[in-house]
Amino acid sequence: DGGITQSPKYLFRKEGQNVTLSCEQNLNHDAMYWYRQDPGQGLRLIYYSQIVNDFQKGDIAEGYSVSREKKESFPLTVTSAQKNPTAFYLCASSTRAGAGNTIYFGEGSWLTVV
Amino acid sequence: DQQVKQNSPSLSVQEGRISILNCDYTNSMFDYFLWYKKYPAEGPTFLISISSIKDKNEDGRFTVFLNKSAKHLSLHIVPSQPGDSAVYFCAAILAQYNFNKFYFGSGTKLNVKP
């Protein structure tokens, strides 16, 4: 089955720790994204990558880091510099261009700071 | 500056009636629009899309209307069912050089009452 796999589904982090959220896709998509959703709010773009070994900051990149060493993988690290990391994180992918392409999402990961 | 806006955070509808979800945008260069449905603690799933050169697209109980002069699109669900209760996001695609960028609204929570 083609799709996007995020892990873990639930993650607890102590203050001051870095944590990494995994995202793998087998859709052969060039572009990958990380979004954050806070309760009752919309989707905010953290980082995106158009192609392997390239990525750009989104609207709320501070306190986060990413890498794109393989086409299939786009892990997100939530660093201790992120002041309010408790949220629902969504990974997504799409083709880079083309009329009418859609963006596909993973199932999401819940991160809670304890 | 939010280029895609959903001004109604919530909507409540009786089962069997029509649900109308609205979305406004500011950028006349958007060339494709999409609607996504999201259940709690899950990733959004693609519902329906419309090209900017059309004014209507229908798929079963779901119809999307686009009014380019008003920069407004709407999603109609007829008849509404309790299983339609979810958060609905509208999104717009801006085709840039060799890359499509996605813009999301903040979502409308639909509650269909039995």
Tab-separated table of N, CA, C and O in Angstrom, chain B residues 12-77:
chain	number	residue	atom	x	y	z
B	12	SER	N	-23.110	23.665	12.602
B	12	SER	CA	-23.945	22.563	13.072
B	12	SER	C	-25.136	22.402	12.143
B	12	SER	O	-25.821	23.387	11.834
B	13	VAL	N	-25.375	21.168	11.694
B	13	VAL	CA	-26.421	20.898	10.708
B	13	VAL	C	-27.181	19.640	11.109
B	13	VAL	O	-26.592	18.711	11.681
B	14	GLN	N	-28.447	19.601	10.788
B	14	GLN	CA	-29.259	18.416	11.061
B	14	GLN	C	-29.017	17.366	9.975
B	14	GLN	O	-28.841	17.703	8.785
B	15	GLU	N	-28.999	16.113	10.384
B	15	GLU	CA	-28.842	15.011	9.431
B	15	GLU	C	-29.868	15.122	8.310
B	15	GLU	O	-31.043	15.409	8.544
B	16	GLY	N	-29.406	14.912	7.072
B	16	GLY	CA	-30.298	14.960	5.920
B	16	GLY	C	-30.368	16.318	5.248
B	16	GLY	O	-30.798	16.423	4.100
B	17	ARG	N	-29.937	17.359	5.986
B	17	ARG	CA	-29.972	18.695	5.399
B	17	ARG	C	-28.660	18.985	4.675
B	17	ARG	O	-27.731	18.183	4.679
B	18	ILE	N	-28.576	20.159	4.079
B	18	ILE	CA	-27.373	20.554	3.355
B	18	ILE	C	-26.376	21.222	4.301
B	18	ILE	O	-26.756	22.008	5.167
B	19	SER	N	-25.105	20.878	4.135
B	19	SER	CA	-24.019	21.576	4.829
B	19	SER	C	-23.284	22.418	3.794
B	19	SER	O	-22.953	21.928	2.710
B	20	ILE	N	-23.050	23.674	4.129
B	20	ILE	CA	-22.312	24.569	3.242
B	20	ILE	C	-21.125	25.138	3.996
B	20	ILE	O	-21.298	25.857	4.984
B	21	LEU	N	-19.942	24.783	3.525
B	21	LEU	CA	-18.721	25.284	4.152
B	21	LEU	C	-18.067	26.277	3.197
B	21	LEU	O	-17.960	26.019	2.006
B	22	ASN	N	-17.643	27.395	3.748
B	22	ASN	CA	-17.146	28.492	2.920
B	22	ASN	C	-15.663	28.752	3.104
B	22	ASN	O	-15.094	28.478	4.173
B	23	CYS	N	-15.076	29.322	2.060
B	23	CYS	CA	-13.647	29.605	2.061
B	23	CYS	C	-13.402	30.825	1.176
B	23	CYS	O	-13.968	30.904	0.069
B	24	ASP	N	-12.603	31.748	1.651
B	24	ASP	CA	-12.256	32.931	0.868
B	24	ASP	C	-10.749	32.982	0.665
B	24	ASP	O	-9.987	32.525	1.516
B	25	TYR	N	-10.323	33.540	-0.438
B	25	TYR	CA	-8.894	33.649	-0.686
B	25	TYR	C	-8.569	35.025	-1.255
B	25	TYR	O	-9.454	35.752	-1.729
B	26	THR	N	-7.310	35.383	-1.182
B	26	THR	CA	-6.923	36.731	-1.598
B	26	THR	C	-6.076	36.752	-2.864
B	26	THR	O	-6.027	37.770	-3.555
B	27	ASN	N	-5.415	35.643	-3.175
B	27	ASN	CA	-4.470	35.627	-4.284
B	27	ASN	C	-5.150	35.129	-5.557
B	27	ASN	O	-5.519	33.959	-5.671
B	28	SER	N	-5.298	36.005	-6.520
B	28	SER	CA	-5.974	35.636	-7.771
B	28	SER	C	-5.131	34.698	-8.636
B	28	SER	O	-5.601	34.202	-9.658
B	29	MET	N	-3.892	34.449	-8.233
B	29	MET	CA	-3.011	33.572	-9.008
B	29	MET	C	-3.166	32.100	-8.623
B	29	MET	O	-2.592	31.232	-9.269
B	30	PHE	N	-3.931	31.805	-7.586
B	30	PHE	CA	-4.164	30.403	-7.232
B	30	PHE	C	-4.812	29.703	-8.421
B	30	PHE	O	-5.757	30.234	-9.020
B	31	ASP	N	-4.321	28.511	-8.764
B	31	ASP	CA	-4.889	27.867	-9.944
B	31	ASP	C	-5.571	26.543	-9.641
B	31	ASP	O	-6.094	25.910	-10.556
B	32	TYR	N	-5.583	26.127	-8.382
B	32	TYR	CA	-6.302	24.905	-8.022
B	32	TYR	C	-6.690	25.004	-6.563
B	32	TYR	O	-5.955	25.580	-5.754
B	33	PHE	N	-7.852	24.429	-6.251
B	33	PHE	CA	-8.365	24.473	-4.881
B	33	PHE	C	-8.774	23.063	-4.462
B	33	PHE	O	-9.263	22.277	-5.273
B	34	LEU	N	-8.580	22.781	-3.177
B	34	LEU	CA	-8.882	21.445	-2.666
B	34	LEU	C	-9.611	21.547	-1.334
B	34	LEU	O	-9.479	22.541	-0.612
B	35	TRP	N	-10.362	20.513	-1.028
B	35	TRP	CA	-10.979	20.374	0.288
B	35	TRP	C	-10.475	19.081	0.927
B	35	TRP	O	-10.392	18.041	0.262
B	36	TYR	N	-10.153	19.189	2.229
B	36	TYR	CA	-9.713	18.042	2.989
B	36	TYR	C	-10.634	17.868	4.192
B	36	TYR	O	-11.166	18.831	4.739
B	37	LYS	N	-10.747	16.632	4.625
B	37	LYS	CA	-11.560	16.279	5.789
B	37	LYS	C	-10.621	15.680	6.826
B	37	LYS	O	-9.746	14.876	6.499
B	38	LYS	N	-10.818	16.082	8.090
B	38	LYS	CA	-9.918	15.591	9.130
B	38	LYS	C	-10.707	15.183	10.368
B	38	LYS	O	-11.463	15.980	10.924
B	39	TYR	N	-10.479	13.935	10.795
B	39	TYR	CA	-11.011	13.460	12.069
B	39	TYR	C	-9.967	13.707	13.150
B	39	TYR	O	-8.766	13.813	12.865
B	40	PRO	N	-10.396	13.788	14.415
B	40	PRO	CA	-9.442	14.029	15.509
B	40	PRO	C	-8.326	12.988	15.534
B	40	PRO	O	-8.562	11.805	15.329
B	41	ALA	N	-7.116	13.456	15.772
B	41	ALA	CA	-5.931	12.610	15.906
B	41	ALA	C	-5.633	11.790	14.644
B	41	ALA	O	-4.984	10.746	14.720
B	42	GLU	N	-6.124	12.238	13.494
B	42	GLU	CA	-5.787	11.600	12.226
B	42	GLU	C	-5.289	12.654	11.239
B	42	GLU	O	-5.519	13.852	11.417
B	43	GLY	N	-4.618	12.201	10.175
B	43	GLY	CA	-4.206	13.130	9.149
B	43	GLY	C	-5.373	13.507	8.249
B	43	GLY	O	-6.318	12.739	8.089
B	44	PRO	N	-5.343	14.703	7.660
B	44	PRO	CA	-6.400	15.093	6.714
B	44	PRO	C	-6.405	14.176	5.497
B	44	PRO	O	-5.357	13.716	5.052
B	45	THR	N	-7.590	13.924	4.972
B	45	THR	CA	-7.718	13.137	3.755
B	45	THR	C	-8.345	13.986	2.662
B	45	THR	O	-9.262	14.778	2.918
B	46	PHE	N	-7.879	13.793	1.457
B	46	PHE	CA	-8.359	14.564	0.323
B	46	PHE	C	-9.815	14.229	0.025
B	46	PHE	O	-10.220	13.056	0.029
B	47	LEU	N	-10.604	15.275	-0.252
B	47	LEU	CA	-12.029	15.085	-0.496
B	47	LEU	C	-12.400	15.383	-1.944
B	47	LEU	O	-12.895	14.533	-2.675
B	48	ILE	N	-12.129	16.576	-2.385
B	48	ILE	CA	-12.532	17.009	-3.715
B	48	ILE	C	-11.709	18.231	-4.098
B	48	ILE	O	-11.228	18.958	-3.228
B	49	SER	N	-11.552	18.446	-5.401
B	49	SER	CA	-10.780	19.602	-5.861
B	49	SER	C	-11.484	20.278	-7.026
B	49	SER	O	-12.445	19.737	-7.594
B	50	ILE	N	-11.005	21.459	-7.377
B	50	ILE	CA	-11.549	22.176	-8.516
B	50	ILE	C	-10.456	23.035	-9.129
B	50	ILE	O	-9.662	23.666	-8.420
B	51	SER	N	-10.410	23.027	-10.439
B	51	SER	CA	-9.476	23.882	-11.162
B	51	SER	C	-10.033	25.298	-11.214
B	51	SER	O	-11.244	25.507	-11.212
B	52	SER	N	-9.144	26.267	-11.305
B	52	SER	CA	-9.586	27.659	-11.347
B	52	SER	C	-10.309	28.006	-12.647
B	52	SER	O	-10.932	29.064	-12.745
B	53	ILE	N	-10.235	27.131	-13.628
B	53	ILE	CA	-10.917	27.417	-14.891
B	53	ILE	C	-12.349	26.873	-14.888
B	53	ILE	O	-13.075	27.046	-15.855
B	54	LYS	N	-12.731	26.225	-13.770
B	54	LYS	CA	-14.087	25.705	-13.662
B	54	LYS	C	-14.832	26.429	-12.554
B	54	LYS	O	-14.230	27.093	-11.713
B	55	ASP	N	-16.148	26.286	-12.547
B	55	ASP	CA	-16.899	26.899	-11.465
B	55	ASP	C	-17.644	25.881	-10.605
B	55	ASP	O	-18.241	26.238	-9.592
B	56	LYS	N	-17.572	24.615	-11.003
B	56	LYS	CA	-18.275	23.593	-10.236
B	56	LYS	C	-17.632	22.235	-10.480
B	56	LYS	O	-17.227	21.909	-11.599
B	57	ASN	N	-17.540	21.451	-9.408
B	57	ASN	CA	-17.108	20.069	-9.530
B	57	ASN	C	-17.906	19.235	-8.536
B	57	ASN	O	-18.053	19.619	-7.376
B	58	GLU	N	-18.403	18.110	-9.006
B	58	GLU	CA	-19.311	17.308	-8.193
B	58	GLU	C	-18.772	15.893	-8.061
B	58	GLU	O	-18.261	15.301	-9.014
B	59	ASP	N	-18.896	15.338	-6.859
B	59	ASP	CA	-18.484	13.957	-6.622
B	59	ASP	C	-19.417	13.368	-5.579
B	59	ASP	O	-19.234	13.570	-4.374
B	60	GLY	N	-20.443	12.688	-6.044
B	60	GLY	CA	-21.403	12.084	-5.123
B	60	GLY	C	-22.142	13.140	-4.330
B	60	GLY	O	-22.765	14.036	-4.894
B	61	ARG	N	-22.069	13.049	-3.009
B	61	ARG	CA	-22.774	14.014	-2.158
B	61	ARG	C	-22.029	15.344	-2.024
B	61	ARG	O	-22.546	16.284	-1.414
B	62	PHE	N	-20.847	15.411	-2.572
B	62	PHE	CA	-19.990	16.585	-2.386
B	62	PHE	C	-19.891	17.397	-3.676
B	62	PHE	O	-19.625	16.843	-4.741
B	63	THR	N	-20.116	18.706	-3.557
B	63	THR	CA	-19.986	19.610	-4.693
B	63	THR	C	-19.191	20.823	-4.244
B	63	THR	O	-19.481	21.391	-3.179
B	64	VAL	N	-18.217	21.201	-5.045
B	64	VAL	CA	-17.467	22.418	-4.746
B	64	VAL	C	-17.797	23.445	-5.816
B	64	VAL	O	-17.835	23.133	-7.005
B	65	PHE	N	-18.063	24.669	-5.362
B	65	PHE	CA	-18.351	25.791	-6.241
B	65	PHE	C	-17.244	26.823	-6.107
B	65	PHE	O	-16.782	27.107	-5.002
B	66	LEU	N	-16.864	27.394	-7.240
B	66	LEU	CA	-15.827	28.421	-7.243
B	66	LEU	C	-16.358	29.685	-7.892
B	66	LEU	O	-16.847	29.643	-9.024
B	67	ASN	N	-16.249	30.797	-7.194
B	67	ASN	CA	-16.619	32.114	-7.718
B	67	ASN	C	-15.342	32.947	-7.760
B	67	ASN	O	-14.923	33.521	-6.757
B	68	LYS	N	-14.724	32.988	-8.933
B	68	LYS	CA	-13.429	33.655	-9.040
B	68	LYS	C	-13.526	35.160	-8.841
B	68	LYS	O	-12.619	35.784	-8.267
B	69	SER	N	-14.601	35.752	-9.303
B	69	SER	CA	-14.707	37.210	-9.168
B	69	SER	C	-14.802	37.606	-7.701
B	69	SER	O	-14.291	38.647	-7.293
B	70	ALA	N	-15.428	36.756	-6.894
B	70	ALA	CA	-15.554	37.029	-5.466
B	70	ALA	C	-14.417	36.411	-4.664
B	70	ALA	O	-14.349	36.605	-3.440
B	71	LYS	N	-13.567	35.635	-5.308
B	71	LYS	CA	-12.477	34.905	-4.639
B	71	LYS	C	-13.055	34.071	-3.495
B	71	LYS	O	-12.620	34.162	-2.339
B	72	HIS	N	-14.015	33.262	-3.855
B	72	HIS	CA	-14.769	32.507	-2.852
B	72	HIS	C	-15.047	31.106	-3.379
B	72	HIS	O	-15.394	30.922	-4.552
B	73	LEU	N	-14.859	30.119	-2.506
B	73	LEU	CA	-15.304	28.776	-2.860
B	73	LEU	C	-16.089	28.181	-1.702
B	73	LEU	O	-15.946	28.612	-0.551
B	74	SER	N	-16.937	27.243	-2.057
B	74	SER	CA	-17.762	26.615	-1.038
B	74	SER	C	-17.872	25.123	-1.319
B	74	SER	O	-17.787	24.681	-2.465
B	75	LEU	N	-18.055	24.382	-0.252
B	75	LEU	CA	-18.267	22.939	-0.322
B	75	LEU	C	-19.674	22.650	0.167
B	75	LEU	O	-20.039	23.042	1.273
B	76	HIS	N	-20.460	21.978	-0.685
B	76	HIS	CA	-21.813	21.591	-0.326
B	76	HIS	C	-21.858	20.093	-0.102
B	76	HIS	O	-21.371	19.328	-0.952
B	77	ILE	N	-22.460	19.683	0.994
B	77	ILE	CA	-22.628	18.265	1.292
B	77	ILE	C	-24.132	18.012	1.398
B	77	ILE	O	-24.812	18.579	2.262
